[in-house]
mmCIF file of C-alpha atoms in Angstrom:
data_model
loop_
_atom_site.group_PDB
_atom_site.id
_atom_site.type_symbol
_atom_site.label_atom_id
_atom_site.label_comp_id
_atom_site.label_asym_id
_atom_site.label_seq_id
_atom_site.Cartn_x
_atom_site.Cartn_y
_atom_site.Cartn_z
ATOM 1 C CA MET I 13 -36.030 84.645 2.618
ATOM 2 C CA LYS I 14 -35.497 81.956 0.041
ATOM 3 C CA GLU I 15 -35.736 82.447 -3.690
ATOM 4 C CA LEU I 16 -38.906 80.974 -5.155
ATOM 5 C CA PRO I 17 -38.849 79.433 -8.667
ATOM 6 C CA LEU I 18 -40.888 81.552 -11.079
ATOM 7 C CA SER I 19 -42.617 78.405 -12.343
ATOM 8 C CA LYS I 20 -44.388 78.063 -8.944
ATOM 9 C CA ILE I 21 -45.894 81.551 -8.746
ATOM 10 C CA TYR I 22 -49.283 80.627 -10.230
ATOM 11 C CA GLN I 23 -49.848 78.158 -7.375
ATOM 12 C CA LEU I 24 -49.805 81.096 -4.954
ATOM 13 C CA LEU I 25 -52.084 83.517 -6.801
ATOM 14 C CA GLU I 26 -54.507 81.212 -8.624
ATOM 15 C CA PRO I 27 -56.353 80.384 -5.350
ATOM 16 C CA GLY I 28 -57.349 84.050 -4.986
ATOM 17 C CA PRO I 29 -55.773 85.200 -1.697
ATOM 18 C CA VAL I 30 -55.964 88.774 -0.486
ATOM 19 C CA VAL I 31 -52.551 90.327 -1.112
ATOM 20 C CA LEU I 32 -50.609 93.450 -0.271
ATOM 21 C CA VAL I 33 -49.012 95.626 -2.955
ATOM 22 C CA THR I 34 -46.056 97.887 -2.274
ATOM 23 C CA THR I 35 -45.015 100.812 -4.438
ATOM 24 C CA LEU I 36 -42.311 103.449 -4.218
ATOM 25 C CA ARG I 37 -42.636 106.972 -5.513
ATOM 26 C CA LYS I 38 -40.496 110.002 -4.765
ATOM 27 C CA GLY I 39 -38.795 108.037 -2.006
ATOM 28 C CA HIS I 40 -42.093 107.188 -0.303
ATOM 29 C CA ALA I 41 -42.889 103.479 0.098
ATOM 30 C CA ASN I 42 -46.561 102.636 0.418
ATOM 31 C CA ILE I 43 -48.718 99.516 0.867
ATOM 32 C CA MET I 44 -52.244 98.745 -0.264
ATOM 33 C CA THR I 45 -54.565 95.756 0.056
ATOM 34 C CA MET I 46 -55.768 94.076 -3.142
ATOM 35 C CA SER I 47 -58.076 91.234 -4.116
ATOM 36 C CA TRP I 48 -58.617 91.921 -7.802
ATOM 37 C CA HIS I 49 -55.804 89.956 -9.433
ATOM 38 C CA MET I 50 -55.383 86.840 -11.557
ATOM 39 C CA MET I 51 -52.728 84.802 -13.302
ATOM 40 C CA VAL I 52 -52.286 85.449 -17.028
ATOM 41 C CA GLU I 53 -49.334 83.195 -17.888
ATOM 42 C CA PHE I 54 -47.366 80.465 -16.122
ATOM 43 C CA GLU I 55 -43.773 81.338 -17.040
ATOM 44 C CA PRO I 56 -42.556 83.950 -17.178
ATOM 45 C CA PRO I 57 -45.369 84.563 -14.675
ATOM 46 C CA LEU I 58 -47.740 87.282 -15.804
ATOM 47 C CA ILE I 59 -50.377 88.708 -13.470
ATOM 48 C CA ALA I 60 -53.246 91.075 -14.213
ATOM 49 C CA CYS I 61 -54.570 93.313 -11.459
ATOM 50 C CA VAL I 62 -56.995 96.190 -10.994
ATOM 51 C CA LEU I 63 -56.222 99.097 -8.658
ATOM 52 C CA SER I 64 -58.824 101.778 -8.173
ATOM 53 C CA ASN I 65 -57.603 105.039 -9.659
ATOM 54 C CA ALA I 66 -58.740 106.674 -6.415
ATOM 55 C CA ASN I 67 -55.963 104.796 -4.596
ATOM 56 C CA TYR I 68 -52.703 106.542 -3.814
ATOM 57 C CA SER I 69 -50.901 103.433 -5.109
ATOM 58 C CA PHE I 70 -52.504 103.718 -8.552
ATOM 59 C CA ALA I 71 -50.518 106.822 -9.493
ATOM 60 C CA ALA I 72 -47.343 105.328 -8.033
ATOM 61 C CA LEU I 73 -47.688 102.118 -10.039
ATOM 62 C CA ARG I 74 -48.544 103.992 -13.205
ATOM 63 C CA ALA I 75 -45.557 106.303 -12.849
ATOM 64 C CA ALA I 76 -42.889 103.934 -11.554
ATOM 65 C CA ARG I 77 -44.163 100.766 -13.311
ATOM 66 C CA GLU I 78 -42.929 98.535 -10.501
ATOM 67 C CA CYS I 79 -44.499 96.948 -7.445
ATOM 68 C CA VAL I 80 -44.146 94.040 -5.054
ATOM 69 C CA ILE I 81 -47.057 91.680 -4.437
ATOM 70 C CA ALA I 82 -46.700 90.343 -0.893
ATOM 71 C CA ILE I 83 -48.904 87.496 0.312
ATOM 72 C CA PRO I 84 -49.956 87.619 3.961
ATOM 73 C CA ALA I 85 -51.001 84.631 6.046
ATOM 74 C CA LEU I 86 -54.040 84.624 8.353
ATOM 75 C CA LYS I 87 -52.220 86.096 11.352
ATOM 76 C CA LEU I 88 -51.734 89.358 9.436
ATOM 77 C CA ALA I 89 -55.473 89.700 8.650
ATOM 78 C CA PRO I 90 -56.131 92.601 11.061
ATOM 79 C CA LYS I 91 -53.215 94.551 9.556
ATOM 80 C CA VAL I 92 -54.340 93.706 6.019
ATOM 81 C CA VAL I 93 -57.777 95.202 6.720
ATOM 82 C CA GLY I 94 -56.274 98.195 8.506
ATOM 83 C CA ILE I 95 -54.040 98.860 5.492
ATOM 84 C CA GLY I 96 -57.134 98.820 3.286
ATOM 85 C CA ASN I 97 -58.925 101.288 5.565
ATOM 86 C CA CYS I 98 -56.442 104.167 5.259
ATOM 87 C CA SER I 99 -54.466 105.947 2.532
ATOM 88 C CA GLY I 100 -50.748 106.415 1.944
ATOM 89 C CA ARG I 101 -51.603 110.059 1.312
ATOM 90 C CA ASP I 102 -52.141 110.461 5.062
ATOM 91 C CA VAL I 103 -49.969 107.889 6.819
ATOM 92 C CA ASP I 104 -46.753 105.894 6.593
ATOM 93 C CA LYS I 105 -48.398 102.482 6.566
ATOM 94 C CA PHE I 106 -45.213 100.461 7.186
ATOM 95 C CA LYS I 107 -44.756 102.434 10.395
ATOM 96 C CA ARG I 108 -48.396 102.508 11.481
ATOM 97 C CA PHE I 109 -48.842 98.740 11.057
ATOM 98 C CA GLY I 110 -45.411 97.710 12.308
ATOM 99 C CA LEU I 111 -44.386 96.032 9.058
ATOM 100 C CA THR I 112 -40.793 95.735 7.913
ATOM 101 C CA PRO I 113 -39.766 96.927 4.443
ATOM 102 C CA ALA I 114 -36.957 94.751 3.070
ATOM 103 C CA PRO I 115 -34.947 95.516 -0.070
ATOM 104 C CA ALA I 116 -36.047 93.792 -3.263
ATOM 105 C CA ALA I 117 -33.455 92.471 -5.722
ATOM 106 C CA ARG I 118 -34.749 93.746 -9.054
ATOM 107 C CA VAL I 119 -37.322 96.461 -8.321
ATOM 108 C CA ALA I 120 -37.320 99.580 -6.164
ATOM 109 C CA PRO I 121 -40.454 99.005 -4.010
ATOM 110 C CA PRO I 122 -39.768 97.014 -0.831
ATOM 111 C CA LEU I 123 -40.706 93.480 0.125
ATOM 112 C CA VAL I 124 -42.854 93.021 3.236
ATOM 113 C CA ALA I 125 -40.715 90.879 5.542
ATOM 114 C CA GLU I 126 -43.692 89.509 7.508
ATOM 115 C CA CYS I 127 -45.390 88.033 4.386
ATOM 116 C CA PHE I 128 -44.776 84.388 3.464
ATOM 117 C CA ALA I 129 -44.194 85.211 -0.219
ATOM 118 C CA ASN I 130 -43.071 88.332 -2.084
ATOM 119 C CA LEU I 131 -43.239 88.775 -5.856
ATOM 120 C CA GLU I 132 -41.166 91.507 -7.509
ATOM 121 C CA CYS I 133 -43.162 92.805 -10.476
ATOM 122 C CA ARG I 134 -42.757 95.125 -13.454
ATOM 123 C CA VAL I 135 -45.634 96.548 -15.492
ATOM 124 C CA VAL I 136 -45.583 95.057 -19.002
ATOM 125 C CA ASP I 137 -48.901 96.219 -20.486
ATOM 126 C CA THR I 138 -50.964 99.339 -19.839
ATOM 127 C CA ARG I 139 -53.472 99.177 -22.700
ATOM 128 C CA LEU I 140 -56.387 98.564 -20.330
ATOM 129 C CA VAL I 141 -55.321 101.069 -17.661
ATOM 130 C CA ASN I 142 -57.269 104.057 -18.944
ATOM 131 C CA LYS I 143 -60.555 102.208 -19.350
ATOM 132 C CA PHE I 144 -60.396 99.561 -16.603
ATOM 133 C CA ASN I 145 -57.488 100.472 -14.256
ATOM 134 C CA LEU I 146 -56.104 97.063 -15.296
ATOM 135 C CA PHE I 147 -52.343 96.503 -15.295
ATOM 136 C CA VAL I 148 -50.468 93.466 -16.611
ATOM 137 C CA LEU I 149 -47.370 92.669 -14.539
ATOM 138 C CA GLU I 150 -44.449 90.307 -14.999
ATOM 139 C CA VAL I 151 -42.934 88.661 -11.943
ATOM 140 C CA VAL I 152 -39.172 89.100 -12.319
ATOM 141 C CA LYS I 153 -38.053 87.655 -8.963
ATOM 142 C CA ALA I 154 -39.843 85.935 -6.092
ATOM 143 C CA TRP I 155 -39.175 85.004 -2.484
ATOM 144 C CA SER I 156 -40.705 82.786 0.150
ATOM 145 C CA ASP I 157 -40.200 82.588 3.898
ATOM 146 C CA PRO I 158 -39.172 79.014 4.730
ATOM 147 C CA ALA I 159 -40.136 79.615 8.382
ATOM 148 C CA GLN I 160 -43.825 79.927 7.454
ATOM 149 C CA LYS I 161 -44.966 76.383 6.686
ATOM 150 C CA HIS I 162 -48.396 75.737 5.125
ATOM 151 C CA PRO I 163 -49.623 79.317 5.590
ATOM 152 C CA LYS I 164 -53.383 79.784 5.473
ATOM 153 C CA THR I 165 -54.512 82.675 3.279
ATOM 154 C CA ILE I 166 -57.670 84.759 3.406
ATOM 155 C CA HIS I 167 -60.239 85.366 0.648
ATOM 156 C CA HIS I 168 -62.402 88.475 0.679
ATOM 157 C CA HIS I 169 -66.193 88.148 0.477
ATOM 158 C CA GLY I 170 -66.890 91.878 0.886
ATOM 159 C CA TYR I 171 -67.072 94.343 3.792
ATOM 160 C CA GLY I 172 -64.430 92.662 5.933
ATOM 161 C CA SER I 173 -65.790 89.088 5.651
ATOM 162 C CA PHE I 174 -63.079 86.605 4.758
ATOM 163 C CA ALA I 175 -63.009 82.875 4.128
ATOM 164 C CA VAL I 176 -59.887 81.310 5.629
ATOM 165 C CA ASP I 177 -58.296 78.357 3.828
ATOM 166 C CA GLY I 178 -59.722 75.137 5.231
ATOM 167 C CA GLU I 179 -58.866 71.538 4.399
ATOM 168 C CA MET I 180 -56.792 70.681 1.338
ATOM 169 C CA ILE I 181 -58.217 68.063 -1.032
ATOM 170 C CA LYS I 182 -56.387 66.262 -3.808
ATOM 171 C CA LEU I 183 -58.056 65.076 -7.011
ATOM 172 C CA LYS I 184 -56.507 63.413 -10.011
ATOM 173 C CA SER I 185 -55.788 66.175 -12.507
ATOM 174 C CA ILE I 186 -53.698 66.198 -15.667
ATOM 175 C CA LYS I 187 -53.520 70.000 -15.590
ATOM 176 C CA PRO I 188 -50.959 72.249 -13.869
ATOM 177 C CA MET W 30 -83.142 79.715 -9.404
ATOM 178 C CA LYS W 31 -83.472 83.180 -7.975
ATOM 179 C CA GLU W 32 -82.236 86.337 -9.620
ATOM 180 C CA LEU W 33 -79.100 87.698 -7.987
ATOM 181 C CA PRO W 34 -78.547 91.483 -7.801
ATOM 182 C CA LEU W 35 -75.660 92.513 -10.031
ATOM 183 C CA SER W 36 -74.216 94.585 -7.184
ATOM 184 C CA LYS W 37 -73.420 91.338 -5.292
ATOM 185 C CA ILE W 38 -71.449 89.567 -8.016
ATOM 186 C CA TYR W 39 -68.010 90.688 -6.841
ATOM 187 C CA GLN W 40 -68.576 88.962 -3.499
ATOM 188 C CA LEU W 41 -68.718 85.649 -5.348
ATOM 189 C CA LEU W 42 -65.689 86.012 -7.600
ATOM 190 C CA GLU W 43 -63.314 88.143 -5.536
ATOM 191 C CA PRO W 44 -62.491 85.181 -3.225
ATOM 192 C CA GLY W 45 -61.017 83.267 -6.183
ATOM 193 C CA PRO W 46 -63.130 80.113 -6.499
ATOM 194 C CA VAL W 47 -62.659 77.609 -9.292
ATOM 195 C CA VAL W 48 -65.512 78.159 -11.762
ATOM 196 C CA LEU W 49 -67.041 76.510 -14.786
ATOM 197 C CA VAL W 50 -67.544 78.392 -18.061
ATOM 198 C CA THR W 51 -70.152 77.401 -20.611
ATOM 199 C CA THR W 52 -70.129 78.423 -24.263
ATOM 200 C CA LEU W 53 -72.318 77.649 -27.245
ATOM 201 C CA ARG W 54 -71.095 77.414 -30.803
ATOM 202 C CA LYS W 55 -72.823 75.916 -33.823
ATOM 203 C CA GLY W 56 -75.449 74.463 -31.528
ATOM 204 C CA HIS W 57 -72.872 72.693 -29.364
ATOM 205 C CA ALA W 58 -72.825 73.614 -25.674
ATOM 206 C CA ASN W 59 -69.538 73.042 -23.888
ATOM 207 C CA ILE W 60 -68.098 73.472 -20.378
ATOM 208 C CA MET W 61 -64.597 74.205 -19.198
ATOM 209 C CA THR W 62 -62.955 74.670 -15.799
ATOM 210 C CA MET W 63 -61.303 78.022 -15.057
ATOM 211 C CA SER W 64 -59.339 79.607 -12.231
ATOM 212 C CA TRP W 65 -57.792 82.602 -13.969
ATOM 213 C CA HIS W 66 -60.397 85.292 -13.438
ATOM 214 C CA MET W 67 -60.797 88.498 -11.424
ATOM 215 C CA MET W 68 -63.253 91.302 -10.829
ATOM 216 C CA VAL W 69 -62.652 94.517 -12.784
ATOM 217 C CA GLU W 70 -65.633 96.666 -11.760
ATOM 218 C CA PHE W 71 -68.412 96.437 -9.166
ATOM 219 C CA GLU W 72 -71.454 97.540 -11.159
ATOM 220 C CA PRO W 73 -72.165 96.854 -13.871
ATOM 221 C CA PRO W 74 -69.982 93.890 -12.889
ATOM 222 C CA LEU W 75 -66.987 93.454 -15.147
ATOM 223 C CA ILE W 76 -64.802 90.357 -15.007
ATOM 224 C CA ALA W 77 -61.482 89.634 -16.699
ATOM 225 C CA CYS W 78 -60.518 86.050 -17.469
ATOM 226 C CA VAL W 79 -57.850 84.130 -19.329
ATOM 227 C CA LEU W 80 -58.673 81.021 -21.362
ATOM 228 C CA SER W 81 -55.848 79.113 -22.999
ATOM 229 C CA ASN W 82 -56.107 79.420 -26.749
ATOM 230 C CA ALA W 83 -55.544 75.662 -26.876
ATOM 231 C CA ASN W 84 -58.959 75.186 -25.234
ATOM 232 C CA TYR W 85 -61.967 74.356 -27.368
ATOM 233 C CA SER W 86 -63.892 77.021 -25.419
ATOM 234 C CA PHE W 87 -61.469 79.770 -26.447
ATOM 235 C CA ALA W 88 -62.612 79.769 -30.071
ATOM 236 C CA ALA W 89 -66.262 79.550 -29.011
ATOM 237 C CA LEU W 90 -65.965 82.543 -26.679
ATOM 238 C CA ARG W 91 -64.051 84.552 -29.228
ATOM 239 C CA ALA W 92 -66.605 83.851 -31.963
ATOM 240 C CA ALA W 93 -69.876 84.032 -30.026
ATOM 241 C CA ARG W 94 -68.759 86.619 -27.429
ATOM 242 C CA GLU W 95 -71.002 85.128 -24.751
ATOM 243 C CA CYS W 96 -70.526 82.706 -21.890
ATOM 244 C CA VAL W 97 -71.934 81.707 -18.528
ATOM 245 C CA ILE W 98 -69.699 81.565 -15.466
ATOM 246 C CA ALA W 99 -71.137 78.926 -13.146
ATOM 247 C CA ILE W 100 -69.809 78.559 -9.599
ATOM 248 C CA PRO W 101 -69.682 75.016 -8.215
ATOM 249 C CA ALA W 102 -69.698 74.104 -4.530
ATOM 250 C CA LEU W 103 -67.373 71.512 -2.997
ATOM 251 C CA LYS W 104 -69.602 68.517 -3.759
ATOM 252 C CA LEU W 105 -69.043 69.086 -7.502
ATOM 253 C CA ALA W 106 -65.226 69.046 -7.155
ATOM 254 C CA PRO W 107 -64.704 65.631 -8.815
ATOM 255 C CA LYS W 108 -66.792 66.737 -11.810
ATOM 256 C CA VAL W 109 -64.989 70.088 -11.953
ATOM 257 C CA VAL W 110 -61.641 68.293 -12.243
ATOM 258 C CA GLY W 111 -63.027 65.768 -14.728
ATOM 259 C CA ILE W 112 -64.291 68.616 -16.905
ATOM 260 C CA GLY W 113 -60.796 70.116 -16.842
ATOM 261 C CA ASN W 114 -59.232 66.820 -17.876
ATOM 262 C CA CYS W 115 -61.039 66.393 -21.208
ATOM 263 C CA SER W 116 -61.954 68.517 -24.230
ATOM 264 C CA GLY W 117 -65.267 69.501 -25.767
ATOM 265 C CA ARG W 118 -63.703 68.524 -29.082
ATOM 266 C CA ASP W 119 -64.042 64.893 -28.050
ATOM 267 C CA VAL W 120 -66.979 64.637 -25.650
ATOM 268 C CA ASP W 121 -70.323 66.149 -24.698
ATOM 269 C CA LYS W 122 -69.331 67.208 -21.208
ATOM 270 C CA PHE W 123 -72.863 67.952 -19.961
ATOM 271 C CA LYS W 124 -73.758 64.353 -20.783
ATOM 272 C CA ARG W 125 -70.546 62.746 -19.570
ATOM 273 C CA PHE W 126 -70.639 64.509 -16.190
ATOM 274 C CA GLY W 127 -74.394 64.334 -15.678
ATOM 275 C CA LEU W 128 -74.835 68.108 -15.503
ATOM 276 C CA THR W 129 -78.060 69.855 -16.505
ATOM 277 C CA PRO W 130 -77.971 72.719 -19.017
ATOM 278 C CA ALA W 131 -80.683 75.271 -18.202
ATOM 279 C CA PRO W 132 -81.693 78.158 -20.455
ATOM 280 C CA ALA W 133 -80.157 81.540 -19.700
ATOM 281 C CA ALA W 134 -82.233 84.714 -19.974
ATOM 282 C CA ARG W 135 -79.973 87.023 -21.941
ATOM 283 C CA VAL W 136 -77.243 84.899 -23.522
ATOM 284 C CA ALA W 137 -77.245 81.735 -25.624
ATOM 285 C CA PRO W 138 -74.889 79.468 -23.594
ATOM 286 C CA PRO W 139 -76.656 77.461 -20.881
ATOM 287 C CA LEU W 140 -76.582 77.801 -17.117
ATOM 288 C CA VAL W 141 -75.375 74.795 -15.123
ATOM 289 C CA ALA W 142 -78.342 73.878 -12.923
ATOM 290 C CA GLU W 143 -76.218 72.130 -10.276
ATOM 291 C CA CYS W 144 -74.084 75.233 -9.573
ATOM 292 C CA PHE W 145 -75.048 77.578 -6.728
ATOM 293 C CA ALA W 146 -74.565 80.710 -8.863
ATOM 294 C CA ASN W 147 -74.656 81.386 -12.600
ATOM 295 C CA LEU W 148 -73.485 84.627 -14.244
ATOM 296 C CA GLU W 149 -74.606 85.424 -17.783
ATOM 297 C CA CYS W 150 -71.742 87.274 -19.495
ATOM 298 C CA ARG W 151 -71.003 89.161 -22.692
ATOM 299 C CA VAL W 152 -67.516 89.968 -23.975
ATOM 300 C CA VAL W 153 -66.951 93.744 -23.826
ATOM 301 C CA ASP W 154 -63.228 94.095 -24.565
ATOM 302 C CA THR W 155 -60.885 91.950 -26.654
ATOM 303 C CA ARG W 156 -57.809 94.191 -26.878
ATOM 304 C CA LEU W 157 -55.716 91.794 -24.806
ATOM 305 C CA VAL W 158 -56.962 88.586 -26.428
ATOM 306 C CA ASN W 159 -54.298 88.276 -29.088
ATOM 307 C CA LYS W 160 -51.366 88.810 -26.746
ATOM 308 C CA PHE W 161 -52.627 87.345 -23.451
ATOM 309 C CA ASN W 162 -55.845 85.361 -24.191
ATOM 310 C CA LEU W 163 -57.466 87.848 -21.790
ATOM 311 C CA PHE W 164 -61.170 88.694 -22.211
ATOM 312 C CA VAL W 165 -63.140 91.367 -20.359
ATOM 313 C CA LEU W 166 -66.751 90.306 -19.705
ATOM 314 C CA GLU W 167 -69.809 92.123 -18.438
ATOM 315 C CA VAL W 168 -72.289 90.228 -16.284
ATOM 316 C CA VAL W 169 -75.720 91.047 -17.729
ATOM 317 C CA LYS W 170 -77.857 88.743 -15.561
ATOM 318 C CA ALA W 171 -77.146 86.491 -12.594
ATOM 319 C CA TRP W 172 -78.827 83.683 -10.690
ATOM 320 C CA SER W 173 -78.389 81.884 -7.406
ATOM 321 C CA ASP W 174 -79.823 78.645 -6.091
ATOM 322 C CA PRO W 175 -81.605 79.419 -2.803
ATOM 323 C CA ALA W 176 -81.483 75.720 -1.881
ATOM 324 C CA GLN W 177 -77.689 75.831 -1.548
ATOM 325 C CA LYS W 178 -77.006 77.702 1.676
ATOM 326 C CA HIS W 179 -73.454 78.790 2.581
ATOM 327 C CA PRO W 180 -71.790 76.797 -0.212
ATOM 328 C CA LYS W 181 -68.093 76.089 0.263
ATOM 329 C CA THR W 182 -65.998 76.773 -2.829
ATOM 330 C CA ILE W 183 -62.662 75.326 -3.914
ATOM 331 C CA HIS W 184 -59.429 77.176 -4.761
ATOM 332 C CA HIS W 185 -56.849 75.583 -7.037
ATOM 333 C CA HIS W 186 -53.233 75.258 -5.875
ATOM 334 C CA GLY W 187 -52.057 73.341 -8.949
ATOM 335 C CA TYR W 188 -52.174 69.726 -10.166
ATOM 336 C CA GLY W 189 -55.512 68.863 -8.561
ATOM 337 C CA SER W 190 -54.735 70.264 -5.079
ATOM 338 C CA PHE W 191 -57.518 72.487 -3.789
ATOM 339 C CA ALA W 192 -58.057 74.503 -0.632
ATOM 340 C CA VAL W 193 -61.668 74.271 0.519
ATOM 341 C CA ASP W 194 -63.240 77.309 2.202
ATOM 342 C CA GLY W 195 -62.758 77.020 5.957
ATOM 343 C CA GLU W 196 -63.985 79.305 8.730
ATOM 344 C CA MET W 197 -65.339 82.765 7.967
ATOM 345 C CA ILE W 198 -63.838 85.681 9.895
ATOM 346 C CA LYS W 199 -65.199 89.205 10.137
ATOM 347 C CA LEU W 200 -63.018 92.293 10.552
ATOM 348 C CA LYS W 201 -64.037 95.918 10.643
ATOM 349 C CA SER W 202 -63.645 97.240 7.103
ATOM 350 C CA ILE W 203 -64.836 100.446 5.504
ATOM 351 C CA LYS W 204 -64.403 98.945 2.021
ATOM 352 C CA PRO W 205 -66.907 96.955 -0.053
#
């Protein structure tokens, strides 16, 4: 995997793809599926996200304050949904879904080798965790897979319906 | 426009479309373009969003604590980008872009009649405004345009590049 400049991160998350989130707690790496995230700042890249406090990953993120956001392309969609349909309390999801944990450089949770981008994140604000389960993260290192060119992402419309990226259009904008 | 059940709102915003935001301050209605938003709760629907504090709309939202999030379909893309390229300090954007303000039911800022969905919002948390320009909104009323069937939305990849919704896929999910 190739290092990705932190200034480019917003271009990956701003379009609203479904992502995976890895955590590590007591030596146990877990993965969840997440769609409730947004950019908060360009650089250093800040991301807000909401994890249900019923999720096994919620406690892990709250305790360890680190995660990896991994962005899957369309071909991983069945695994992405499967990951969302079970809990790390019951299963080793890396094993069940045949995904490869790869060491991150600056955080303990693993990258997901099959994803086209991986963002190593640290929790930087927890003021809205109690009320809204909302974490603010800083991306401290990021990676992309040069072998995956123009990956199409998926966007959740509820109950397993996803819009796949279609055509790209270009309009004259003065904004990043 | 037809009233939209509040329980369905997340299905519109979770996929990450570019949206418009209207505000009203001192009798002046304004519109901005926004991509930094996410769902926070299903029902009542809560939404977090980040508006640059350099934007004219930031001060209006902070002062009046109300806005409308209007979701444009693909055909409005050139106007959406145009709206993002100028400021309400200088121009009346409804007039310049030929958009129709329509009265909302429970908030003062107007709906955008040409959008396929309009969400009337009130600010419910400002704890992260000073540090991150991050507002938490509650949707108090919502509308959809029954004449716009299966609207395709746009997703910003930076500098005027947008992915348009492509095919829809359906996978077996137990999650909303």
